[in-house]
Coordinates of N, CA and C in Angstrom, one line a residue:
M1 N -28.0 10.3 60.4 CA -27.5 11.6 60.7 C -27.7 12.4 59.4
L2 N -28.2 13.7 59.6 CA -28.4 14.5 58.4 C -27.2 15.4 58.3
C3 N -26.8 15.5 56.9 CA -25.7 16.5 56.7 C -26.2 17.8 56.5
Q4 N -25.5 18.9 56.9 CA -25.9 20.3 56.7 C -25.8 20.5 55.4
R5 N -26.7 21.3 54.8 CA -26.5 21.7 53.4 C -25.5 22.7 53.1
Q6 N -24.6 22.5 52.1 CA -23.5 23.3 51.9 C -24.0 24.5 51.0
P7 N -23.3 25.7 51.1 CA -23.7 26.7 50.2 C -23.4 26.3 48.8
V8 N -24.2 27.0 47.8 CA -23.9 26.5 46.2 C -22.7 27.4 45.9
Y9 N -21.8 26.6 45.1 CA -20.6 27.1 44.6 C -21.0 27.9 43.4
R10 N -20.6 29.2 43.3 CA -20.8 30.1 42.2 C -19.5 30.7 41.9
S11 N -19.1 30.7 40.5 CA -18.0 31.2 40.1 C -18.1 31.6 38.5
S12 N -18.0 32.9 38.4 CA -18.1 33.4 36.9 C -16.7 32.9 36.2
K13 N -15.6 32.8 36.8 CA -14.4 32.2 36.3 C -14.6 30.9 35.8
W14 N -15.2 30.1 36.6 CA -15.4 28.6 36.2 C -16.2 28.6 34.9
L15 N -17.4 29.3 34.9 CA -18.2 29.2 33.8 C -17.5 29.8 32.6
A16 N -16.7 30.8 32.7 CA -15.9 31.4 31.6 C -14.9 30.3 31.1
A17 N -14.3 29.5 32.0 CA -13.2 28.5 31.7 C -14.1 27.5 30.7
V18 N -15.3 27.0 31.1 CA -16.1 26.1 30.6 C -16.4 26.5 29.1
R19 N -16.8 27.8 29.0 CA -17.0 28.3 27.7 C -15.8 28.5 26.7
K20 N -14.6 28.3 27.3 CA -13.4 28.2 26.5 C -13.2 27.0 25.8
I21 N -13.9 26.1 26.2 CA -14.0 24.8 25.5 C -14.7 25.1 24.1
E22 N -14.1 25.0 22.9 CA -14.9 25.4 21.7 C -15.8 24.7 21.2
T23 N -15.8 23.3 21.4 CA -16.8 22.4 20.7 C -17.5 21.6 21.9
C24 N -18.8 21.4 21.5 CA -19.6 20.6 22.4 C -19.1 19.3 22.8
V25 N -19.1 18.9 24.1 CA -18.6 17.6 24.5 C -19.4 16.4 24.0
I26 N -20.6 16.6 23.4 CA -21.4 15.6 23.1 C -21.3 15.4 21.6
C27 N -21.6 16.5 20.8 CA -21.7 16.2 19.4 C -20.5 16.8 18.6
G28 N -19.7 17.8 19.3 CA -18.6 18.2 18.5 C -18.8 19.6 17.8
A29 N -20.1 20.1 17.9 CA -20.5 21.4 17.3 C -19.7 22.5 17.9
Y30 N -19.4 23.6 17.1 CA -18.8 24.9 17.7 C -19.8 25.7 18.4
G31 N -19.2 26.3 19.3 CA -20.2 27.2 20.2 C -20.8 26.7 21.3
V32 N -20.3 26.8 22.5 CA -20.8 26.2 23.7 C -21.4 27.1 24.8
Q33 N -22.3 26.5 25.5 CA -22.7 27.0 26.6 C -22.5 26.3 28.0
A34 N -22.5 26.9 29.1 CA -22.1 26.1 30.2 C -23.5 25.6 30.8
A35 N -23.8 24.3 30.6 CA -25.0 23.7 30.9 C -24.9 23.1 32.4
H36 N -25.7 23.5 33.3 CA -25.8 23.0 34.8 C -26.4 21.6 34.7
R37 N -26.0 20.9 35.7 CA -26.5 19.6 36.0 C -28.0 19.8 36.4
N38 N -29.0 18.9 36.0 CA -30.3 19.1 36.2 C -30.7 18.0 37.3
F39 N -30.0 17.9 38.4 CA -30.3 17.0 39.5 C -29.8 17.5 40.7
G40 N -30.5 17.2 41.7 CA -30.0 17.7 43.0 C -30.2 19.1 43.3
K41 N -31.1 19.8 42.5 CA -31.3 21.2 42.7 C -32.6 21.5 43.3
A42 N -32.8 22.7 44.0 CA -34.1 22.9 44.4 C -35.0 23.8 43.3
M43 N -36.2 24.2 43.6 CA -37.0 24.8 42.6 C -36.3 26.1 42.3
S44 N -36.2 26.4 41.0 CA -35.5 27.5 40.4 C -34.1 27.8 40.9
Q45 N -33.5 26.8 41.4 CA -32.1 27.0 41.7 C -31.1 26.0 41.0
K46 N -30.1 26.5 40.4 CA -29.2 25.7 39.7 C -28.2 25.0 40.7
T47 N -27.8 23.9 40.2 CA -26.5 23.2 41.1 C -25.3 24.0 41.0
D48 N -24.3 23.6 41.6 CA -23.0 24.2 41.7 C -22.5 24.5 40.3
D49 N -21.8 25.6 40.1 CA -21.3 25.9 38.8 C -20.2 25.0 38.3
C50 N -19.5 24.3 39.3 CA -18.4 23.2 38.9 C -19.1 22.1 38.4
L51 N -20.5 21.9 38.4 CA -21.2 20.7 37.8 C -21.8 21.2 36.5
T52 N -21.0 21.7 35.5 CA -21.5 22.1 34.2 C -20.7 21.3 33.1
A53 N -21.4 21.4 32.1 CA -20.9 20.7 30.8 C -20.8 21.7 29.7
A54 N -19.9 21.6 28.9 CA -19.7 22.5 27.6 C -20.5 21.9 26.5
L55 N -21.8 22.4 26.3 CA -22.7 22.0 25.4 C -23.2 23.0 24.3
C56 N -23.3 22.7 23.1 CA -23.8 23.5 22.1 C -25.4 23.7 22.5
P57 N -26.1 24.7 22.0 CA -27.3 25.1 22.3 C -28.3 24.0 22.0
S58 N -28.1 23.2 20.9 CA -29.0 22.0 20.5 C -28.9 21.0 21.5
C59 N -27.7 20.6 21.9 CA -27.6 19.4 22.9 C -28.0 20.0 24.3
H60 N -27.8 21.2 24.7 CA -28.4 21.7 25.9 C -29.8 21.7 25.9
S61 N -30.5 22.1 24.9 CA -31.9 22.0 24.8 C -32.5 20.5 25.0
A62 N -31.7 19.7 24.2 CA -32.2 18.2 24.2 C -32.1 17.7 25.7
I63 N -31.0 18.0 26.4 CA -30.8 17.6 27.7 C -31.8 18.1 28.7
D64 N -32.2 19.4 28.6 CA -33.1 20.1 29.4 C -34.5 19.7 29.1
N65 N -34.9 19.7 27.9 CA -36.3 19.5 27.4 C -36.6 18.4 26.5
G66 N -35.6 17.5 26.2 CA -35.8 16.4 25.3 C -36.9 15.5 25.6
K67 N -37.6 15.2 24.7 CA -38.8 14.2 24.8 C -38.4 12.8 24.2
D68 N -37.2 12.8 23.5 CA -36.8 11.5 22.9 C -36.1 10.5 23.9
M69 N -35.8 11.1 25.0 CA -35.0 10.2 26.1 C -35.7 10.2 27.4
T70 N -35.4 9.4 28.2 CA -36.0 9.4 29.7 C -35.2 10.3 30.4
R71 N -35.8 10.7 31.6 CA -35.1 11.6 32.5 C -33.7 10.9 32.8
D72 N -33.8 9.6 33.2 CA -32.5 8.9 33.4 C -31.5 8.9 32.4
E73 N -32.0 8.7 31.1 CA -31.0 8.7 30.0 C -30.4 10.2 29.9
R74 N -31.3 11.2 30.1 CA -30.8 12.6 29.9 C -29.7 12.8 31.0
R75 N -30.0 12.5 32.3 CA -29.1 12.6 33.3 C -27.8 11.9 33.1
A76 N -27.8 10.7 32.7 CA -26.6 9.8 32.4 C -25.7 10.6 31.3
I77 N -26.4 11.1 30.3 CA -25.6 11.8 29.2 C -24.9 13.0 29.8
L78 N -25.7 13.7 30.6 CA -25.1 15.0 31.1 C -24.2 14.7 32.0
D79 N -24.3 13.7 32.9 CA -23.1 13.3 33.9 C -21.8 12.9 32.9
K80 N -22.0 12.2 32.0 CA -20.8 11.9 31.2 C -20.2 13.2 30.6
A81 N -21.1 14.1 30.1 CA -20.5 15.3 29.4 C -19.9 16.1 30.5
I82 N -20.3 16.2 31.7 CA -19.7 17.0 32.8 C -18.3 16.4 33.1
C83 N -18.1 15.1 33.1 CA -16.8 14.4 33.3 C -15.9 14.8 32.1
E84 N -16.3 14.7 30.8 CA -15.6 15.1 29.8 C -15.1 16.6 29.8
T85 N -16.1 17.4 30.3 CA -15.8 18.8 30.4 C -14.6 19.0 31.4
L86 N -14.7 18.3 32.5 CA -13.7 18.5 33.6 C -12.4 17.9 33.0
A87 N -12.4 16.8 32.3 CA -11.1 16.3 31.7 C -10.5 17.3 30.6
Q88 N -11.4 18.0 29.9 CA -10.9 19.0 28.9 C -10.4 20.1 29.6
L89 N -10.9 20.6 30.7 CA -10.5 21.8 31.4 C -9.1 21.4 32.1
A90 N -8.9 20.2 32.6 CA -7.7 19.9 33.0 C -6.5 19.7 32.0
R91 N -6.9 19.2 30.8 CA -5.9 19.1 29.8 C -5.6 20.4 29.2
M92 N -6.5 21.4 29.3 CA -6.1 22.8 28.8 C -5.4 23.6 29.8
G93 N -5.2 23.1 30.9 CA -4.5 23.8 32.2 C -5.5 24.7 32.8
L94 N -6.8 24.7 32.7 CA -7.7 25.7 33.2 C -8.1 25.2 34.7
I95 N -7.9 24.0 35.1 CA -8.0 23.6 36.4 C -6.7 23.6 37.2
E96 N -6.5 24.2 38.3 CA -5.3 24.2 39.1 C -5.6 23.6 40.5
V97 N -4.6 22.8 40.9 CA -4.8 22.2 42.3 C -4.0 23.0 43.2
K98 N -4.6 23.6 44.2 CA -3.8 24.3 45.2 C -3.2 23.4 46.2
A99 N -2.0 23.6 46.4 CA -1.2 22.7 47.5 C -1.4 23.2 48.9

């Protein structure tokens, strides 16, 4: 059974919240970008905005274009960074559960 494709989640509020995390979740450098997950996307289409990590430009570039790691290594690091970003957003009170 095939699942229907869900619309891509876009939220400027979500991306702004990710950028409120002051330091990179990988290396701790100041100044972050919201880096989208590089897996499960179509050509020239980014994944859902909720699958972003707070990364400095250097780590973002290394994950997107790094030649020192395999694709699987880069994906694993980014997935861990996304989980850490979600945890920090929750700790900062920037994620709210609607009842």
